[in-house]
Amino acid sequence: MTIDECKDIENLEQPFLEYAKIVDSEDEEISKKNESIGMVLLSTCVAVCGSFEFGSCVGYSAPTQSGIRNDLKLTLAEYSMFGSIITVGAMIGAITSGRIADFIGRKGAMRMSAIFCITGWLAVYFSMGTLVLDMGRFLTGFGIGIFSYVVPVFIAEIAPKNLRGGLTTINQLMIVCGSSVAYLLGTVITWRNLALTGILPCTLLLVGLFFIPESPRWLAKVGLEKEFEVALRKLRGKDADVSREAAGIQAYVDTLQSLPKTRILDLFGSKYIQSVIIGVGLMVFQQLIGINGIGFYASQTFESAGLSNSNIGTIAYAVVQVPITVVGAFLMDRSGRRPLLMVSATGTFVGCFLTGASFYLKGSGILLEWVPILAVSGVLVYISAFSIGMGAVPWVIMSEIFPIHVKSAAGSLVVLVNWLGAWAVSYTFSFLMAWTATGTFMLYAGFGLLTVLFVAKVVPETKGKTLEEIQAIINS
């Protein structure tokens, strides 16, 4: 049975499945509506504790550089290894994330990730040398590599289609909040105590998982029909009519179950190549515009530009991210994914160009008093633009464009590519800055322009469409 035939069945069944419920009063109707969305919101809040942990791990290296290097006597190369080895762990986590999430479920994968992160933070806290320090950073990387896949997928699978974009964007919002909190706390507490704060979101996640349902789509996929219906009804409200949605999901899953299991190599066939190009391309450009280099070493950038107190720039960086990401979340299901991506990529180009120009002026000895102001302004424009679109939208689209039977293999591939790019950018940033600061930021600016072209030519609009409808658009 094809996906189109499944839709025909839905249309035939619609008159029998849809019916109006009569309520005694308007207040009761409002109460039921609120109840139906309450569990979705709770489940999202629990899941994005993993996103907050993601941000805490990524933001940890920026404010702790001088403290760790002084206490443990690390060279620049050793600290660069510590800063970037998180991405190596994340790459390995990414390779296994799809299979893990398919084998033990979305909740099981999040629980496993939290345990790895807690172990890693404890290793960082107790470390007395580079070996244990790097091992702890690697373990937190493995944990967030799984989080980076499973959290947006879980939210996309539990959310109603009209809320999916906004709720999935909370993933990026909490990543930003986590990194911002790490930046701010890192200016007032020691690096060891900052490591302990990373354990808190994992603890909240582990507790919260006991109170939320598993993804109904995953339950349907593994054949747990009773649990599937219970989870869907729990998410939509006990009095909601879920028969039509359940029939649509079940028919889609039944169709997909008849297809053979997909390996990563199979993704490069004609059936899935368009989705792969979109998902991989967005992740490549998300990294090549320089976010992990600029984010990991923000204080170093401000110092290089001649800012007298780099903490001022770091705090401004942290504060700007959160409200702009909130704006992006509101715009996600209003303006659409493509416009946000193009505006965001254009903004990162402007921000990198301004920062690169500031270092050019410094190297030329021109308008030296304006160099720190221009550098800070450029970085703030950059992070504002990134936060409104390029941070969140690629993850949202990644969770939307792949059919459920290839989502594990495709998700692993896409997240692996993302973390490979993150490692390349974060590891090379310090060396590129030492070679030419102007060229580094102009290089990132060029990739910002290429991102605009890629989105305009390749990326479809997914706003307001079910996951099944998106597949029909891509396949057509």
XYZ file of C-alpha atoms in Angstrom:
476
model
C 0.000 0.000 0.000
C 1.393 3.423 -0.935
C 1.297 6.561 1.206
C -1.248 8.077 -1.191
C -3.494 5.035 -0.753
C -3.226 5.443 3.011
C -4.428 9.010 2.635
C -7.370 7.797 0.529
C -8.349 5.445 3.346
C -8.149 8.354 5.807
C -10.471 10.398 3.600
C -13.011 7.529 3.367
C -12.950 6.995 7.119
C -13.098 10.676 7.999
C -16.957 10.983 8.157
C -17.088 8.016 10.536
C -14.113 9.048 12.672
C -14.903 12.723 13.151
C -17.682 13.659 15.492
C -18.545 16.638 17.634
C -18.528 16.351 21.384
C -21.230 18.268 23.188
C -20.093 19.893 26.400
C -22.222 21.263 29.165
C -20.608 24.677 29.192
C -18.010 26.828 27.509
C -15.797 26.606 30.612
C -15.719 22.805 30.380
C -14.692 22.995 26.711
C -11.823 25.355 27.535
C -10.759 23.100 30.412
C -10.555 20.067 28.128
C -8.561 22.020 25.537
C -6.045 23.078 28.167
C -5.869 19.520 29.500
C -5.108 18.158 26.029
C -2.094 20.404 25.548
C -0.850 20.142 29.131
C 0.848 16.757 28.768
C 2.464 17.804 25.498
C 3.932 20.853 27.241
C 5.082 18.817 30.240
C 6.708 16.222 27.990
C 8.432 18.975 26.024
C 9.698 20.623 29.220
C 11.158 17.337 30.444
C 12.807 16.562 27.105
C 14.417 19.986 26.759
C 16.256 19.492 30.045
C 18.513 17.492 27.719
C 18.781 20.527 25.463
C 19.743 22.701 28.455
C 22.403 20.117 29.307
C 23.602 20.307 25.680
C 24.051 24.074 26.052
C 25.776 23.732 29.418
C 28.342 21.366 27.916
C 28.971 23.537 24.851
C 29.178 26.785 26.842
C 31.462 25.391 29.536
C 34.777 25.953 27.749
C 34.379 29.693 27.025
C 34.460 31.174 30.575
C 36.733 28.499 32.081
C 39.701 28.759 29.716
C 42.011 30.817 31.925
C 41.006 29.005 35.149
C 41.597 25.488 33.813
C 44.824 26.422 32.034
C 46.231 28.089 35.149
C 45.189 25.376 37.618
C 46.198 22.375 35.504
C 49.085 24.079 33.636
C 47.666 23.345 30.172
C 49.194 24.619 26.944
C 47.015 26.239 24.259
C 47.116 22.998 22.249
C 46.056 20.947 25.295
C 43.181 23.290 26.035
C 42.134 23.258 22.378
C 41.993 19.474 22.636
C 39.852 19.738 25.785
C 37.550 22.274 24.144
C 37.071 20.230 20.970
C 37.088 16.634 22.256
C 33.460 17.081 23.260
C 32.653 17.061 19.549
C 34.518 13.753 19.090
C 32.352 12.185 21.776
C 29.302 13.768 20.199
C 30.193 12.292 16.810
C 30.286 8.799 18.304
C 27.026 9.531 20.102
C 25.572 10.716 16.810
C 26.561 7.525 14.997
C 24.731 5.422 17.566
C 21.887 7.826 18.441
C 19.359 6.645 15.879
C 19.832 2.947 16.639
C 19.750 3.558 20.385
C 16.546 5.617 20.125
C 14.948 2.900 17.978
C 16.067 0.035 20.230
C 15.287 1.377 23.716
C 12.862 4.138 22.770
C 13.083 7.908 22.879
C 12.779 8.010 26.676
C 15.362 5.271 27.107
C 17.833 7.142 24.906
C 17.368 10.345 26.920
C 17.852 8.430 30.180
C 21.058 6.874 28.864
C 22.377 10.255 27.717
C 21.778 11.808 31.122
C 23.802 9.084 32.845
C 26.760 9.617 30.501
C 26.664 13.379 31.077
C 26.563 13.032 34.866
C 29.551 10.671 34.757
C 31.449 13.110 32.529
C 30.808 16.123 34.757
C 32.013 14.222 37.831
C 35.200 13.284 35.975
C 35.807 16.949 35.069
C 35.181 18.030 38.671
C 37.649 15.555 40.173
C 40.291 15.795 37.411
C 43.869 16.628 38.348
C 45.362 16.266 34.872
C 44.557 16.208 31.177
C 43.634 12.501 30.923
C 40.653 12.515 33.312
C 39.698 16.039 32.214
C 39.512 15.043 28.557
C 37.740 11.773 29.379
C 35.053 13.672 31.263
C 34.614 16.104 28.391
C 34.418 13.169 25.960
C 31.673 11.461 28.004
C 29.567 14.614 28.164
C 30.049 14.881 24.404
C 28.768 11.353 23.873
C 25.710 12.174 25.964
C 24.838 15.370 24.126
C 25.469 13.673 20.774
C 22.484 11.442 21.558
C 20.498 14.352 23.005
C 21.031 16.361 19.824
C 19.144 13.700 17.849
C 16.549 12.309 20.208
C 15.174 15.509 21.784
C 13.947 17.228 18.566
C 12.702 13.896 17.197
C 10.757 13.140 20.397
C 9.144 16.594 20.433
C 8.249 16.403 16.737
C 6.630 13.007 17.261
C 4.450 14.022 20.224
C 3.412 17.538 19.137
C 0.254 18.460 17.189
C 1.185 19.710 13.706
C 0.120 23.308 14.439
C 2.495 23.493 17.421
C 5.327 21.287 16.189
C 7.587 24.051 14.877
C 7.303 26.254 17.945
C 7.716 23.384 20.409
C 10.692 21.943 18.548
C 12.285 25.397 18.597
C 12.239 25.231 22.400
C 15.009 22.664 21.909
C 17.280 25.383 20.515
C 16.025 27.920 23.076
C 17.077 25.684 25.936
C 20.438 24.976 24.309
C 20.962 28.724 24.195
C 19.762 29.121 27.794
C 22.164 26.397 28.920
C 25.153 27.987 27.223
C 24.174 31.460 28.451
C 23.865 30.265 32.047
C 27.269 28.557 31.741
C 28.788 31.783 30.388
C 27.310 33.871 33.204
C 28.043 31.456 36.057
C 31.562 30.907 34.725
C 32.390 34.566 35.418
C 31.558 34.245 39.140
C 32.301 30.624 40.203
C 35.258 28.287 39.723
C 35.474 25.868 36.830
C 35.074 22.882 39.162
C 31.861 24.239 40.688
C 30.592 25.118 37.208
C 31.025 21.438 36.286
C 28.735 20.444 39.175
C 25.953 22.721 37.888
C 25.860 20.590 34.721
C 24.501 17.661 36.752
C 21.262 19.482 37.708
C 19.443 19.387 34.316
C 20.278 15.680 33.963
C 18.769 15.002 37.390
C 15.582 16.884 36.484
C 15.374 14.924 33.226
C 15.749 11.545 34.940
C 12.975 12.403 37.409
C 10.679 13.919 34.761
C 10.852 10.873 32.490
C 8.786 8.917 35.029
C 5.813 11.243 34.463
C 5.585 11.502 30.665
C 4.551 9.033 27.930
C 6.764 7.483 25.286
C 6.506 8.710 21.681
C 3.286 7.236 20.197
C 4.897 6.951 16.758
C 7.757 4.881 18.183
C 5.311 2.664 20.095
C 3.311 2.107 16.905
C 6.480 1.330 15.006
C 7.576 -1.408 17.446
C 4.075 -2.933 17.527
C 2.956 -1.902 21.029
C -0.573 -1.052 19.927
C -2.167 -0.805 23.371
C 0.627 1.402 24.719
C 0.463 3.478 21.518
C -3.214 4.323 22.034
C -2.718 5.027 25.745
C 0.223 7.359 25.046
C -1.618 9.228 22.285
C -4.711 9.697 24.437
C -2.547 10.861 27.339
C -0.956 13.475 25.090
C -4.211 14.683 23.503
C -6.428 14.519 26.622
C -8.591 11.734 28.017
C -11.754 13.102 26.364
C -10.170 13.903 22.994
C -11.148 12.006 19.844
C -7.824 10.535 18.722
C -9.246 7.927 16.351
C -8.457 9.815 13.172
C -4.904 10.715 14.214
C -4.293 7.164 15.467
C -5.585 5.698 12.197
C -3.347 8.010 10.170
C -0.244 7.147 12.193
C -0.999 3.426 12.195
C -1.691 3.313 8.453
C 1.530 5.193 7.749
C 3.554 2.940 10.052
C 1.988 -0.213 8.561
C 3.034 0.971 5.114
C 6.571 1.661 6.270
C 6.859 -1.691 8.069
C 6.549 -3.448 4.731
C 9.677 -1.687 3.498
C 13.146 -3.166 4.115
C 15.383 -1.847 6.892
C 17.519 1.036 5.772
C 21.274 1.310 6.222
C 23.199 4.557 5.941
C 24.436 3.584 2.461
C 20.826 3.096 1.334
C 20.126 6.760 2.062
C 22.096 7.762 -1.004
C 19.641 6.058 -3.354
C 17.163 8.070 -5.394
C 14.298 7.524 -2.926
C 15.930 9.370 -0.022
C 18.692 11.457 -1.583
C 16.630 14.649 -1.630
C 15.973 14.435 2.116
C 19.646 13.642 2.730
C 20.798 16.644 0.690
C 18.471 18.933 2.647
C 19.345 17.542 6.090
C 23.096 17.184 5.572
C 23.382 20.476 3.698
C 21.707 22.473 6.461
C 23.926 20.883 9.126
C 27.095 21.535 7.117
C 26.240 25.196 6.610
C 25.134 25.570 10.243
C 28.685 24.679 11.281
C 30.709 26.273 8.472
C 29.361 29.733 9.323
C 31.523 29.337 12.434
C 29.159 29.012 15.391
C 31.237 26.580 17.438
C 34.466 28.490 16.949
C 32.901 31.835 17.822
C 30.831 30.352 20.664
C 33.560 28.194 22.255
C 36.140 30.995 22.246
C 34.066 34.169 22.565
C 36.214 35.617 25.353
C 39.384 34.938 23.319
C 37.877 36.831 20.357
C 37.062 39.863 22.504
C 40.548 39.839 24.030
C 42.131 39.659 20.576
C 40.067 42.661 19.494
C 41.472 44.681 22.394
C 38.438 44.763 24.699
C 39.753 45.717 28.139
C 37.356 43.403 30.019
C 36.393 40.359 27.952
C 33.779 39.352 30.548
C 31.638 42.303 29.408
C 31.517 40.934 25.871
C 30.919 37.379 27.094
C 27.995 38.484 29.300
C 26.500 40.502 26.437
C 26.864 37.457 24.184
C 25.057 35.300 26.742
C 22.249 37.782 27.363
C 21.493 38.442 23.667
C 20.968 34.790 22.732
C 17.912 34.026 24.832
C 15.385 36.734 23.826
C 16.300 36.437 20.144
C 15.775 32.675 20.241
C 12.352 33.271 21.845
C 11.482 35.557 18.921
C 12.558 32.815 16.522
C 10.314 30.310 18.315
C 7.291 32.608 17.884
C 8.095 33.169 14.206
C 8.701 29.483 13.418
C 5.046 28.596 12.794
C 4.103 32.066 11.543
C 6.669 33.190 8.990
C 7.791 29.684 8.043
C 11.132 27.849 8.074
C 12.647 29.117 4.804
C 12.281 32.887 5.429
C 13.787 32.493 8.906
C 16.746 30.571 7.517
C 17.493 33.140 4.807
C 17.190 36.137 7.139
C 19.315 34.368 9.736
C 22.074 33.387 7.285
C 22.175 36.927 5.909
C 22.588 38.256 9.445
C 25.487 35.903 10.176
C 27.184 37.201 7.023
C 26.797 40.797 8.238
C 28.053 39.944 11.743
C 31.135 38.088 10.486
C 31.887 40.837 7.975
C 31.801 43.496 10.712
C 34.032 41.443 13.015
C 36.467 40.687 10.212
C 36.546 44.383 9.308
C 37.405 45.261 12.928
C 40.467 43.000 12.846
C 41.448 44.468 9.464
C 41.371 47.959 10.985
C 43.437 46.751 13.926
C 46.036 45.179 11.643
C 46.193 48.336 9.535
C 46.408 50.648 12.541
C 43.291 52.572 11.428
C 40.556 53.876 13.770
C 41.917 51.755 16.622
C 39.441 53.167 19.150
C 36.582 51.696 17.091
C 38.063 48.189 16.808
C 36.685 46.713 20.090
C 33.258 48.304 19.531
C 33.053 46.990 15.968
C 34.214 43.503 17.024
C 31.692 43.217 19.854
C 28.918 44.623 17.659
C 29.736 42.146 14.896
C 29.727 39.165 17.256
C 26.431 40.283 18.824
C 24.841 40.740 15.386
C 26.155 37.304 14.454
C 24.803 35.486 17.502
C 21.468 37.329 17.252
C 21.062 36.297 13.620
C 22.161 32.728 14.306
C 19.776 32.381 17.258
C 16.706 33.497 15.315
C 16.986 30.843 12.633
C 20.171 28.927 11.842
C 20.408 27.574 15.375
C 16.956 26.010 15.596
C 15.494 25.574 12.122
C 17.956 22.939 10.777
C 17.103 20.703 13.747
C 13.382 21.231 13.225
C 13.631 20.381 9.531
C 15.862 17.384 10.295
C 13.123 15.991 12.543
C 10.490 16.532 9.828
C 11.920 15.446 6.487
C 12.797 11.772 7.007
C 10.242 8.921 7.013
C 10.086 7.085 10.319
C 11.595 3.840 8.959
C 14.810 5.623 7.900
C 14.847 8.190 10.695
C 17.347 6.275 12.820
C 19.907 5.839 10.037
C 19.281 9.287 8.544
C 19.293 10.994 11.931
C 22.592 9.367 12.828
C 24.106 10.493 9.518
C 22.865 14.075 9.811
C 23.901 14.489 13.448
C 27.286 12.884 12.704
C 27.888 15.402 9.925
C 26.877 18.225 12.243
C 29.307 17.175 14.956
C 32.094 16.490 12.464
C 31.681 20.080 11.288
C 31.562 21.263 14.909
C 34.853 19.492 15.651
C 36.555 20.903 12.554
C 35.454 24.466 13.328
C 36.102 24.383 17.092
C 39.526 22.730 16.762
C 40.795 24.970 13.964
C 39.411 28.284 15.245
C 42.342 29.181 17.508
C 44.874 28.268 14.816
C 42.980 30.213 12.124
C 42.788 33.248 14.421
C 46.533 33.038 15.027
C 47.093 32.921 11.257
C 44.664 35.686 10.237
C 41.725 36.924 12.300
C 40.366 38.946 9.381
C 40.480 35.969 7.015
C 38.799 33.701 9.598
C 35.699 35.866 9.888
C 35.559 36.650 6.167
C 35.631 32.899 5.497
C 32.638 32.402 7.782
C 30.903 35.354 6.111
C 31.307 33.687 2.713
C 29.644 30.534 3.988
C 26.765 32.698 5.245
C 26.088 33.835 1.675
C 26.310 30.274 0.358
C 23.746 29.246 2.984
C 21.239 31.768 1.617
C 21.641 30.333 -1.885
C 21.308 26.736 -0.654
C 18.079 27.437 1.241
C 16.574 29.363 -1.694
C 17.291 26.554 -4.170
C 16.945 23.320 -2.179
C 15.032 23.580 1.124
C 11.192 23.149 1.032
C 8.729 24.855 3.365
C 7.401 22.459 6.023
C 5.267 24.850 8.081
C 1.774 23.588 8.942
C 2.188 20.153 7.352
C 2.000 16.735 8.971
C 5.087 14.540 8.850
C 3.293 12.363 6.308
C 2.419 15.339 4.084
C 6.040 16.504 4.143
C 7.124 13.108 2.857
C 4.638 13.341 0.007
C 6.015 16.795 -0.968
C 9.642 15.650 -0.922
C 8.897 12.445 -2.828
C 6.946 14.347 -5.472
